[in-house]
């Protein structure tokens, strides 16, 4: 039996990312850098064999996934249940502000 492998991909940079604003279920369009990130990721995935491409219904995620779908030929499966969830009472940006040395640079 072969293992099932999942690739979890974050959306490209958004305007709110650049401003340090929380997004949650709100939405903000990709920046030119975010579009370039999505295109670069699509190029990296172009030769990877995978069965399905799913995304949340948030615009930033859909836009990122569309670049991948266009490059790989996959149909895009949009599902609102894939939206992010808040698992911590403080938002990552607030955690970074309160504890800049906590090793959370990637959040």
Tab-separated table of C-alpha atoms in Angstrom, residues 2-102:
chain	number	residue	atom	x	y	z
A	2	UNK	CA	1.440	3.368	-0.946
A	3	UNK	CA	1.228	6.363	1.328
A	4	UNK	CA	-0.925	9.353	0.506
A	5	UNK	CA	1.045	12.565	0.456
A	6	UNK	CA	-0.420	16.039	0.987
A	7	UNK	CA	1.264	19.273	0.009
A	8	UNK	CA	0.047	22.250	2.002
A	9	UNK	CA	0.763	25.534	0.297
A	10	UNK	CA	0.308	29.027	1.623
A	11	UNK	CA	-1.033	31.794	-0.590
A	12	UNK	CA	1.264	34.404	-2.064
A	13	UNK	CA	1.965	37.694	-0.323
A	14	UNK	CA	-1.063	39.974	0.057
A	15	UNK	CA	-1.413	43.696	0.579
A	16	UNK	CA	-2.430	43.051	4.178
A	17	UNK	CA	0.645	40.850	4.713
A	18	UNK	CA	2.810	43.806	3.683
A	19	UNK	CA	0.922	46.083	6.065
A	20	UNK	CA	1.168	43.624	8.968
A	21	UNK	CA	-2.624	43.389	9.178
A	22	UNK	CA	-4.589	40.358	10.278
A	23	UNK	CA	-6.494	38.560	7.561
A	24	UNK	CA	-8.339	35.646	9.097
A	25	UNK	CA	-11.439	35.170	6.973
A	26	UNK	CA	-11.089	38.699	5.605
A	27	UNK	CA	-9.481	39.011	2.249
A	28	UNK	CA	-6.799	41.040	0.571
A	29	UNK	CA	-5.522	40.710	-2.998
A	30	UNK	CA	-2.108	39.389	-3.857
A	31	UNK	CA	0.624	41.956	-4.334
A	32	UNK	CA	2.788	41.872	-7.466
A	33	UNK	CA	5.306	39.938	-5.341
A	34	UNK	CA	2.546	37.516	-4.300
A	35	UNK	CA	1.599	36.940	-7.929
A	36	UNK	CA	5.254	36.285	-8.755
A	37	UNK	CA	5.418	33.829	-5.827
A	38	UNK	CA	2.319	32.010	-7.084
A	39	UNK	CA	3.745	31.794	-10.603
A	40	UNK	CA	7.096	30.537	-9.315
A	41	UNK	CA	5.351	27.894	-7.243
A	42	UNK	CA	3.257	26.854	-10.245
A	43	UNK	CA	6.460	26.424	-12.258
A	44	UNK	CA	7.951	24.229	-9.517
A	45	UNK	CA	4.814	22.072	-9.398
A	46	UNK	CA	4.421	21.781	-13.169
A	47	UNK	CA	6.352	18.505	-13.386
A	48	UNK	CA	5.047	17.028	-10.124
A	49	UNK	CA	2.443	14.312	-10.495
A	50	UNK	CA	-0.547	14.894	-8.228
A	51	UNK	CA	-4.220	13.969	-8.313
A	52	UNK	CA	-6.161	16.981	-7.072
A	53	UNK	CA	-5.844	20.671	-6.305
A	54	UNK	CA	-7.974	22.087	-3.490
A	55	UNK	CA	-8.183	25.607	-2.120
A	56	UNK	CA	-10.278	27.580	0.316
A	57	UNK	CA	-12.744	30.072	-1.134
A	58	UNK	CA	-10.777	33.116	-0.005
A	59	UNK	CA	-9.602	35.217	-2.928
A	60	UNK	CA	-5.918	35.152	-1.999
A	61	UNK	CA	-5.929	31.345	-1.870
A	62	UNK	CA	-8.001	30.972	-5.043
A	63	UNK	CA	-5.744	33.363	-6.951
A	64	UNK	CA	-2.631	31.474	-5.850
A	65	UNK	CA	-4.201	28.108	-6.712
A	66	UNK	CA	-5.406	29.356	-10.119
A	67	UNK	CA	-1.833	30.020	-11.158
A	68	UNK	CA	-1.002	26.428	-10.225
A	69	UNK	CA	-4.086	25.037	-11.992
A	70	UNK	CA	-3.300	26.959	-15.185
A	71	UNK	CA	0.224	25.552	-15.214
A	72	UNK	CA	-0.599	21.962	-14.236
A	73	UNK	CA	-3.948	21.521	-15.985
A	74	UNK	CA	-5.775	20.535	-12.806
A	75	UNK	CA	-9.368	21.462	-12.098
A	76	UNK	CA	-9.546	23.716	-9.084
A	77	UNK	CA	-11.651	22.391	-6.207
A	78	UNK	CA	-12.827	25.329	-4.064
A	79	UNK	CA	-14.061	24.508	-0.567
A	80	UNK	CA	-14.849	27.025	2.196
A	81	UNK	CA	-14.087	24.357	4.823
A	82	UNK	CA	-10.412	24.823	3.999
A	83	UNK	CA	-10.332	28.330	5.419
A	84	UNK	CA	-7.760	28.913	8.121
A	85	UNK	CA	-8.706	28.372	11.734
A	86	UNK	CA	-7.505	30.281	14.752
A	87	UNK	CA	-5.852	27.867	17.158
A	88	UNK	CA	-4.321	30.465	19.444
A	89	UNK	CA	-6.099	33.271	21.328
A	90	UNK	CA	-3.558	35.808	20.072
A	91	UNK	CA	-3.016	36.456	16.382
A	92	UNK	CA	0.460	35.649	15.020
A	93	UNK	CA	1.173	39.327	14.362
A	94	UNK	CA	0.383	40.139	17.977
A	95	UNK	CA	2.580	37.267	19.167
A	96	UNK	CA	5.464	38.578	17.040
A	97	UNK	CA	5.010	42.069	18.469
A	98	UNK	CA	4.952	40.799	22.057
A	99	UNK	CA	7.725	38.216	21.683
A	100	UNK	CA	9.961	39.162	18.753
A	101	UNK	CA	12.557	36.520	19.731
A	102	UNK	CA	10.056	33.638	19.924
